[in-house]
N, CA, C and O atoms as a GROMACS GRO file, in nm:
protein
  440
    1MET      N    1  -1.541  17.944   1.493
    1MET     CA    2  -1.521  17.935   1.350
    1MET      C    3  -1.648  17.884   1.282
    1MET      O    4  -1.685  17.931   1.175
    2TRP      N    5  -1.715  17.788   1.346
    2TRP     CA    6  -1.837  17.732   1.289
    2TRP      C    7  -1.941  17.843   1.269
    2TRP      O    8  -2.004  17.850   1.164
    3ASN      N    9  -1.959  17.929   1.370
    3ASN     CA   10  -2.059  18.035   1.360
    3ASN      C   11  -2.021  18.140   1.256
    3ASN      O   12  -2.109  18.194   1.189
    4VAL      N   13  -1.893  18.169   1.241
    4VAL     CA   14  -1.849  18.271   1.147
    4VAL      C   15  -1.863  18.223   1.003
    4VAL      O   16  -1.914  18.295   0.917
    5ARG      N   17  -1.818  18.101   0.977
    5ARG     CA   18  -1.817  18.048   0.840
    5ARG      C   19  -1.944  17.974   0.802
    5ARG      O   20  -1.965  17.947   0.684
    6GLY      N   21  -2.027  17.943   0.895
    6GLY     CA   22  -2.153  17.878   0.862
    6GLY      C   23  -2.153  17.728   0.884
    6GLY      O   24  -2.260  17.671   0.902
    7GLY      N   25  -2.039  17.663   0.882
    7GLY     CA   26  -2.032  17.520   0.908
    7GLY      C   27  -2.129  17.439   0.828
    7GLY      O   28  -2.207  17.362   0.885
    8GLY      N   29  -2.126  17.454   0.698
    8GLY     CA   30  -2.221  17.384   0.614
    8GLY      C   31  -2.175  17.246   0.571
    8GLY      O   32  -2.090  17.184   0.635
    9LEU      N   33  -2.232  17.200   0.463
    9LEU     CA   34  -2.204  17.068   0.410
    9LEU      C   35  -2.057  17.054   0.371
    9LEU      O   36  -1.998  16.948   0.391
   10TYR      N   37  -1.998  17.159   0.317
   10TYR     CA   38  -1.858  17.150   0.276
   10TYR      C   39  -1.768  17.122   0.396
   10TYR      O   40  -1.679  17.038   0.389
   11ALA      N   41  -1.792  17.191   0.507
   11ALA     CA   42  -1.711  17.171   0.628
   11ALA      C   43  -1.730  17.030   0.683
   11ALA      O   44  -1.633  16.966   0.723
   12CYS      N   45  -1.853  16.982   0.686
   12CYS     CA   46  -1.878  16.846   0.734
   12CYS      C   47  -1.815  16.743   0.642
   12CYS      O   48  -1.757  16.645   0.688
   13GLY      N   49  -1.827  16.765   0.512
   13GLY     CA   50  -1.765  16.673   0.415
   13GLY      C   51  -1.614  16.671   0.429
   13GLY      O   52  -1.552  16.566   0.419
   14PHE      N   53  -1.555  16.789   0.451
   14PHE     CA   54  -1.411  16.796   0.472
   14PHE      C   55  -1.370  16.716   0.595
   14PHE      O   56  -1.275  16.638   0.590
   15ALA      N   57  -1.442  16.736   0.704
   15ALA     CA   58  -1.407  16.669   0.830
   15ALA      C   59  -1.418  16.517   0.815
   15ALA      O   60  -1.328  16.445   0.858
   16VAL      N   61  -1.526  16.469   0.757
   16VAL     CA   62  -1.544  16.325   0.741
   16VAL      C   63  -1.438  16.268   0.648
   16VAL      O   64  -1.380  16.163   0.676
   17THR      N   65  -1.412  16.336   0.536
   17THR     CA   66  -1.311  16.288   0.441
   17THR      C   67  -1.174  16.285   0.506
   17THR      O   68  -1.100  16.188   0.489
   18PHE      N   69  -1.138  16.390   0.579
   18PHE     CA   70  -1.007  16.394   0.644
   18PHE      C   71  -0.992  16.282   0.745
   18PHE      O   72  -0.887  16.218   0.752
   19ILE      N   73  -1.095  16.256   0.824
   19ILE     CA   74  -1.088  16.150   0.924
   19ILE      C   75  -1.072  16.014   0.857
   19ILE      O   76  -0.991  15.932   0.902
   20VAL      N   77  -1.145  15.989   0.750
   20VAL     CA   78  -1.134  15.861   0.679
   20VAL      C   79  -0.995  15.846   0.618
   20VAL      O   80  -0.935  15.739   0.629
   21LEU      N   81  -0.944  15.951   0.555
   21LEU     CA   82  -0.811  15.943   0.495
   21LEU      C   83  -0.702  15.925   0.600
   21LEU      O   84  -0.609  15.848   0.579
   22GLU      N   85  -0.713  15.996   0.712
   22GLU     CA   86  -0.614  15.982   0.819
   22GLU      C   87  -0.619  15.842   0.880
   22GLU      O   88  -0.515  15.786   0.913
   23ALA      N   89  -0.738  15.787   0.895
   23ALA     CA   90  -0.748  15.651   0.949
   23ALA      C   91  -0.678  15.552   0.857
   23ALA      O   92  -0.610  15.461   0.904
   24GLY      N   93  -0.695  15.570   0.726
   24GLY     CA   94  -0.624  15.484   0.631
   24GLY      C   95  -0.474  15.502   0.638
   24GLY      O   96  -0.399  15.405   0.626
   25SER      N   97  -0.430  15.625   0.659
   25SER     CA   98  -0.286  15.652   0.671
   25SER      C   99  -0.229  15.590   0.797
   25SER      O  100  -0.117  15.538   0.797
   26VAL      N  101  -0.305  15.595   0.905
   26VAL     CA  102  -0.257  15.537   1.030
   26VAL      C  103  -0.239  15.386   1.014
   26VAL      O  104  -0.142  15.329   1.064
   27VAL      N  105  -0.332  15.322   0.945
   27VAL     CA  106  -0.321  15.178   0.922
   27VAL      C  107  -0.194  15.148   0.841
   27VAL      O  108  -0.122  15.053   0.871
   28GLU      N  109  -0.166  15.230   0.740
   28GLU     CA  110  -0.044  15.211   0.662
   28GLU      C  111   0.080  15.241   0.747
   28GLU      O  112   0.182  15.173   0.733
   29ASP      N  113   0.072  15.341   0.834
   29ASP     CA  114   0.187  15.376   0.918
   29ASP      C  115   0.217  15.267   1.020
   29ASP      O  116   0.333  15.248   1.058
   30VAL      N  117   0.115  15.196   1.063
   30VAL     CA  118   0.138  15.087   1.158
   30VAL      C  119   0.223  14.979   1.091
   30VAL      O  120   0.306  14.915   1.156
   31LYS      N  121   0.203  14.960   0.962
   31LYS     CA  122   0.285  14.863   0.888
   31LYS      C  123   0.431  14.908   0.882
   31LYS      O  124   0.522  14.825   0.878
   32ASP      N  125   0.454  15.040   0.882
   32ASP     CA  126   0.589  15.095   0.873
   32ASP      C  127   0.650  15.124   1.010
   32ASP      O  128   0.755  15.188   1.018
   33ILE      N  129   0.587  15.079   1.116
   33ILE     CA  130   0.636  15.109   1.251
   33ILE      C  131   0.776  15.050   1.273
   33ILE      O  132   0.850  15.095   1.360
   34GLY      N  133   0.810  14.950   1.195
   34GLY     CA  134   0.943  14.890   1.205
   34GLY      C  135   1.054  14.989   1.174
   34GLY      O  136   1.167  14.971   1.219
   35LEU      N  137   1.022  15.094   1.097
   35LEU     CA  138   1.121  15.197   1.066
   35LEU      C  139   1.173  15.263   1.194
   35LEU      O  140   1.290  15.301   1.202
   36LEU      N  141   1.085  15.278   1.293
   36LEU     CA  142   1.127  15.340   1.419
   36LEU      C  143   1.234  15.256   1.488
   36LEU      O  144   1.329  15.309   1.546
   37PHE      N  145   1.218  15.125   1.481
   37PHE     CA  146   1.311  15.036   1.549
   37PHE      C  147   1.437  15.010   1.468
   37PHE      O  148   1.538  14.962   1.522
   38ASP      N  149   1.432  15.041   1.340
   38ASP     CA  150   1.551  15.024   1.255
   38ASP      C  151   1.636  15.150   1.250
   38ASP      O  152   1.734  15.155   1.176
   39GLY      N  153   1.601  15.252   1.329
   39GLY     CA  154   1.680  15.375   1.332
   39GLY      C  155   1.638  15.475   1.226
   39GLY      O  156   1.713  15.568   1.196
   40HIS      N  157   1.520  15.458   1.169
   40HIS     CA  158   1.472  15.550   1.066
   40HIS      C  159   1.354  15.632   1.117
   40HIS      O  160   1.253  15.648   1.048
   41ALA      N  161   1.367  15.682   1.238
   41ALA     CA  162   1.258  15.758   1.300
   41ALA      C  163   1.226  15.884   1.220
   41ALA      O  164   1.109  15.920   1.205
   42ALA      N  165   1.329  15.951   1.168
   42ALA     CA  166   1.305  16.074   1.090
   42ALA      C  167   1.226  16.042   0.964
   42ALA      O  168   1.137  16.119   0.926
   43THR      N  169   1.255  15.931   0.900
   43THR     CA  170   1.182  15.890   0.780
   43THR      C  171   1.036  15.863   0.814
   43THR      O  172   0.946  15.903   0.740
   44PHE      N  173   1.013  15.795   0.924
   44PHE     CA  174   0.877  15.765   0.969
   44PHE      C  175   0.799  15.893   0.993
   44PHE      O  176   0.685  15.906   0.947
   45VAL      N  177   0.859  15.988   1.066
   45VAL     CA  178   0.791  16.113   1.099
   45VAL      C  179   0.765  16.196   0.973
   45VAL      O  180   0.656  16.252   0.957
   46LEU      N  181   0.864  16.204   0.885
   46LEU     CA  182   0.845  16.280   0.760
   46LEU      C  183   0.737  16.218   0.672
   46LEU      O  184   0.658  16.290   0.612
   47ASN      N  185   0.732  16.085   0.665
   47ASN     CA  186   0.626  16.019   0.588
   47ASN      C  187   0.489  16.048   0.648
   47ASN      O  188   0.393  16.070   0.575
   48PHE      N  189   0.481  16.049   0.782
   48PHE     CA  190   0.354  16.078   0.848
   48PHE      C  191   0.309  16.221   0.817
   48PHE      O  192   0.192  16.244   0.788
   49ILE      N  193   0.401  16.316   0.824
   49ILE     CA  194   0.368  16.457   0.796
   49ILE      C  195   0.327  16.473   0.650
   49ILE      O  196   0.229  16.542   0.621
   50ALA      N  197   0.401  16.411   0.560
   50ALA     CA  198   0.368  16.420   0.417
   50ALA      C  199   0.230  16.361   0.390
   50ALA      O  200   0.152  16.417   0.313
   51ASP      N  201   0.198  16.247   0.452
   51ASP     CA  202   0.066  16.187   0.435
   51ASP      C  203  -0.044  16.278   0.488
   51ASP      O  204  -0.151  16.286   0.429
   52SER      N  205  -0.018  16.345   0.600
   52SER     CA  206  -0.119  16.435   0.656
   52SER      C  207  -0.146  16.554   0.564
   52SER      O  208  -0.261  16.593   0.547
   53PHE      N  209  -0.041  16.610   0.506
   53PHE     CA  210  -0.061  16.719   0.410
   53PHE      C  211  -0.137  16.672   0.288
   53PHE      O  212  -0.227  16.740   0.239
   54LYS      N  213  -0.102  16.554   0.238
   54LYS     CA  214  -0.171  16.498   0.121
   54LYS      C  215  -0.318  16.474   0.153
   54LYS      O  216  -0.406  16.504   0.072
   55ASN      N  217  -0.345  16.420   0.272
   55ASN     CA  218  -0.483  16.395   0.313
   55ASN      C  219  -0.562  16.525   0.327
   55ASN      O  220  -0.680  16.530   0.294
   56THR      N  221  -0.496  16.630   0.376
   56THR     CA  222  -0.563  16.760   0.389
   56THR      C  223  -0.605  16.813   0.253
   56THR      O  224  -0.718  16.858   0.236
   57TRP      N  225  -0.515  16.808   0.156
   57TRP     CA  226  -0.549  16.856   0.022
   57TRP      C  227  -0.658  16.772  -0.043
   57TRP      O  228  -0.745  16.825  -0.112
   58GLN      N  229  -0.653  16.641  -0.022
   58GLN     CA  230  -0.757  16.555  -0.077
   58GLN      C  231  -0.891  16.582  -0.009
   58GLN      O  232  -0.996  16.576  -0.074
   59ALA      N  233  -0.889  16.612   0.121
   59ALA     CA  234  -1.013  16.641   0.192
   59ALA      C  235  -1.074  16.772   0.144
   59ALA      O  236  -1.196  16.785   0.139
   60PHE      N  237  -0.990  16.870   0.107
   60PHE     CA  238  -1.043  16.994   0.051
   60PHE      C  239  -1.118  16.968  -0.079
   60PHE      O  240  -1.211  17.042  -0.113
   61ALA      N  241  -1.079  16.866  -0.152
   61ALA     CA  242  -1.138  16.837  -0.283
   61ALA      C  243  -1.245  16.728  -0.276
   61ALA      O  244  -1.274  16.664  -0.377
   62TRP      N  245  -1.305  16.706  -0.160
   62TRP     CA  246  -1.401  16.597  -0.148
   62TRP      C  247  -1.518  16.606  -0.244
   62TRP      O  248  -1.564  16.501  -0.288
   63PRO      N  249  -1.569  16.724  -0.282
   63PRO     CA  250  -1.680  16.725  -0.377
   63PRO      C  251  -1.641  16.666  -0.514
   63PRO      O  252  -1.725  16.610  -0.585
   64VAL      N  253  -1.514  16.681  -0.551
   64VAL     CA  254  -1.468  16.626  -0.679
   64VAL      C  255  -1.481  16.474  -0.679
   64VAL      O  256  -1.520  16.415  -0.780
   65PHE      N  257  -1.450  16.412  -0.566
   65PHE     CA  258  -1.460  16.266  -0.558
   65PHE      C  259  -1.606  16.221  -0.570
   65PHE      O  260  -1.633  16.116  -0.629
   66ILE      N  261  -1.697  16.298  -0.516
   66ILE     CA  262  -1.840  16.265  -0.527
   66ILE      C  263  -1.884  16.273  -0.672
   66ILE      O  264  -1.954  16.184  -0.722
   67VAL      N  265  -1.845  16.378  -0.741
   67VAL     CA  266  -1.883  16.396  -0.882
   67VAL      C  267  -1.819  16.287  -0.967
   67VAL      O  268  -1.883  16.236  -1.059
   68GLU      N  269  -1.694  16.252  -0.939
   68GLU     CA  270  -1.625  16.148  -1.017
   68GLU      C  271  -1.682  16.009  -0.990
   68GLU      O  272  -1.673  15.923  -1.077
   69PHE      N  273  -1.740  15.986  -0.874
   69PHE     CA  274  -1.792  15.855  -0.839
   69PHE      C  275  -1.904  15.813  -0.935
   69PHE      O  276  -1.905  15.700  -0.983
   70ALA      N  277  -1.995  15.904  -0.963
   70ALA     CA  278  -2.104  15.879  -1.057
   70ALA      C  279  -2.129  16.010  -1.131
   70ALA      O  280  -2.213  16.090  -1.088
   71PRO      N  281  -2.057  16.033  -1.242
   71PRO     CA  282  -2.054  16.166  -1.304
   71PRO      C  283  -2.186  16.242  -1.316
   71PRO      O  284  -2.195  16.350  -1.259
   72PRO      N  285  -2.287  16.195  -1.383
   72PRO     CA  286  -2.404  16.284  -1.388
   72PRO      C  287  -2.482  16.285  -1.257
   72PRO      O  288  -2.525  16.390  -1.210
   73LEU      N  289  -2.500  16.168  -1.199
   73LEU     CA  290  -2.580  16.160  -1.076
   73LEU      C  291  -2.504  16.216  -0.956
   73LEU      O  292  -2.566  16.270  -0.864
   74GLY      N  293  -2.373  16.204  -0.954
   74GLY     CA  294  -2.294  16.259  -0.845
   74GLY      C  295  -2.306  16.410  -0.836
   74GLY      O  296  -2.319  16.466  -0.727
   75ALA      N  297  -2.302  16.476  -0.951
   75ALA     CA  298  -2.316  16.622  -0.953
   75ALA      C  299  -2.456  16.665  -0.911
   75ALA      O  300  -2.472  16.763  -0.838
   76ILE      N  301  -2.556  16.592  -0.956
   76ILE     CA  302  -2.694  16.625  -0.919
   76ILE      C  303  -2.714  16.601  -0.768
   76ILE      O  304  -2.771  16.685  -0.699
   77GLY      N  305  -2.666  16.488  -0.719
   77GLY     CA  306  -2.677  16.458  -0.577
   77GLY      C  307  -2.604  16.559  -0.490
   77GLY      O  308  -2.653  16.599  -0.385
   78LEU      N  309  -2.486  16.601  -0.536
   78LEU     CA  310  -2.410  16.700  -0.461
   78LEU      C  311  -2.484  16.834  -0.457
   78LEU      O  312  -2.489  16.900  -0.353
   79GLY      N  313  -2.542  16.873  -0.569
   79GLY     CA  314  -2.620  16.996  -0.572
   79GLY      C  315  -2.740  16.989  -0.478
   79GLY      O  316  -2.769  17.084  -0.405
   80LEU      N  317  -2.809  16.875  -0.480
   80LEU     CA  318  -2.923  16.858  -0.390
   80LEU      C  319  -2.878  16.858  -0.244
   80LEU      O  320  -2.944  16.915  -0.158
   81ALA      N  321  -2.766  16.795  -0.218
   81ALA     CA  322  -2.714  16.791  -0.080
   81ALA      C  323  -2.682  16.932  -0.030
   81ALA      O  324  -2.711  16.965   0.085
   82PHE      N  325  -2.622  17.014  -0.116
   82PHE     CA  326  -2.590  17.151  -0.074
   82PHE      C  327  -2.717  17.234  -0.051
   82PHE      O  328  -2.717  17.326   0.030
   83MET      N  329  -2.825  17.202  -0.123
   83MET     CA  330  -2.950  17.274  -0.102
   83MET      C  331  -3.025  17.225   0.021
   83MET      O  332  -3.086  17.304   0.092
   84LEU      N  333  -3.022  17.094   0.046
   84LEU     CA  334  -3.102  17.036   0.153
   84LEU      C  335  -3.032  17.035   0.289
   84LEU      O  336  -3.099  17.032   0.392
   85PHE      N  337  -2.899  17.036   0.290
   85PHE     CA  338  -2.825  17.030   0.416
   85PHE      C  339  -2.864  17.141   0.513
   85PHE      O  340  -2.893  17.112   0.629
   86PRO      N  341  -2.864  17.268   0.471
   86PRO     CA  342  -2.897  17.374   0.567
   86PRO      C  343  -3.039  17.363   0.621
   86PRO      O  344  -3.067  17.404   0.734
   87LYS      N  345  -3.128  17.307   0.541
   87LYS     CA  346  -3.268  17.300   0.582
   87LYS      C  347  -3.295  17.185   0.679
   87LYS      O  348  -3.374  17.202   0.772
   88TYR      N  349  -3.233  17.069   0.657
   88TYR     CA  350  -3.270  16.951   0.734
   88TYR      C  351  -3.162  16.899   0.830
   88TYR      O  352  -3.197  16.840   0.932
   89LEU      N  353  -3.036  16.919   0.801
   89LEU     CA  354  -2.931  16.857   0.881
   89LEU      C  355  -2.847  16.952   0.965
   89LEU      O  356  -2.788  16.910   1.064
   90LYS      N  357  -2.841  17.079   0.928
   90LYS     CA  358  -2.752  17.170   0.997
   90LYS      C  359  -2.789  17.188   1.145
   90LYS      O  360  -2.702  17.182   1.231
   91LYS      N  361  -2.915  17.209   1.173
   91LYS     CA  362  -2.957  17.230   1.313
   91LYS      C  363  -2.933  17.107   1.401
   91LYS      O  364  -2.883  17.123   1.512
   92PRO      N  365  -2.967  16.986   1.356
   92PRO     CA  366  -2.936  16.869   1.441
   92PRO      C  367  -2.786  16.850   1.464
   92PRO      O  368  -2.744  16.811   1.573
   93ILE      N  369  -2.705  16.878   1.362
   93ILE     CA  370  -2.560  16.864   1.378
   93ILE      C  371  -2.508  16.969   1.475
   93ILE      O  372  -2.423  16.939   1.560
   94GLU      N  373  -2.557  17.092   1.464
   94GLU     CA  374  -2.516  17.197   1.558
   94GLU      C  375  -2.557  17.161   1.700
   94GLU      O  376  -2.480  17.182   1.794
   95ALA      N  377  -2.677  17.107   1.716
   95ALA     CA  378  -2.722  17.068   1.851
   95ALA      C  379  -2.633  16.958   1.907
   95ALA      O  380  -2.602  16.957   2.026
   96TRP      N  381  -2.592  16.865   1.822
   96TRP     CA  382  -2.505  16.756   1.867
   96TRP      C  383  -2.365  16.805   1.900
   96TRP      O  384  -2.307  16.766   2.002
   97LEU      N  385  -2.310  16.892   1.814
   97LEU     CA  386  -2.173  16.940   1.834
   97LEU      C  387  -2.160  17.039   1.949
   97LEU      O  388  -2.061  17.037   2.022
   98PHE      N  389  -2.259  17.123   1.966
   98PHE     CA  390  -2.246  17.234   2.060
   98PHE      C  391  -2.343  17.226   2.177
   98PHE      O  392  -2.379  17.329   2.234
   99SER      N  393  -2.385  17.108   2.214
   99SER     CA  394  -2.478  17.095   2.327
   99SER      C  395  -2.412  17.135   2.458
   99SER      O  396  -2.481  17.181   2.550
  100ASP      N  397  -2.281  17.120   2.470
  100ASP     CA  398  -2.210  17.157   2.593
  100ASP      C  399  -2.198  17.308   2.610
  100ASP      O  400  -2.196  17.356   2.724
  101GLU      N  401  -2.192  17.383   2.501
  101GLU     CA  402  -2.177  17.529   2.511
  101GLU      C  403  -2.297  17.593   2.579
  101GLU      O  404  -2.282  17.687   2.657
  102GLU      N  405  -2.416  17.541   2.551
  102GLU     CA  406  -2.535  17.597   2.614
  102GLU      C  407  -2.535  17.568   2.762
  102GLU      O  408  -2.581  17.651   2.841
  103ASN      N  409  -2.485  17.453   2.802
  103ASN     CA  410  -2.482  17.416   2.942
  103ASN      C  411  -2.376  17.494   3.020
  103ASN      O  412  -2.389  17.507   3.142
  104GLU      N  413  -2.274  17.545   2.956
  104GLU     CA  414  -2.170  17.622   3.024
  104GLU      C  415  -2.223  17.756   3.073
  104GLU      O  416  -2.176  17.807   3.175
  105ASP      N  417  -2.320  17.814   3.003
  105ASP     CA  418  -2.375  17.943   3.040
  105ASP      C  419  -2.467  17.934   3.162
  105ASP      O  420  -2.488  18.034   3.231
  106VAL      N  421  -2.521  17.817   3.187
  106VAL     CA  422  -2.615  17.800   3.298
  106VAL      C  423  -2.537  17.762   3.422
  106VAL      O  424  -2.467  17.661   3.422
  107PRO      N  425  -2.548  17.840   3.531
  107PRO     CA  426  -2.475  17.805   3.653
  107PRO      C  427  -2.533  17.678   3.716
  107PRO      O  428  -2.652  17.649   3.703
  108ASP      N  429  -2.448  17.606   3.784
  108ASP     CA  430  -2.492  17.483   3.852
  108ASP      C  431  -2.584  17.518   3.968
  108ASP      O  432  -2.567  17.620   4.034
  109ALA      N  433  -2.682  17.432   3.992
  109ALA     CA  434  -2.776  17.454   4.101
  109ALA      C  435  -2.717  17.415   4.236
  109ALA      O  436  -2.772  17.449   4.340
  110ASP      N  437  -2.605  17.342   4.234
  110ASP     CA  438  -2.544  17.296   4.359
  110ASP      C  439  -2.476  17.404   4.435
  110ASP      O  440  -2.420  17.379   4.542
   0.00000   0.00000   0.00000
């Protein structure tokens, strides 16, 4: 999917935003873990699923949060980030994410 869609700044921003939002949801869910022991397991699971869908939609809109954070400078910074990401950060991120794929093609010397 990364190779087909390009895996640019938007995809990385989505992934980071989703992870941060899910981590916050998990912390909140730990507070509600008592629901499982009170016989409200279905409520706990439905709340978890609803939070995950909400986090997904919020992660899709991550550029809006950047622009809202500092209205004129946020938009300028976001534009610069979209221009500079492919030039300076995409290759190191691809090397970090997909370093194992290159090693799979090479047979072991043993």
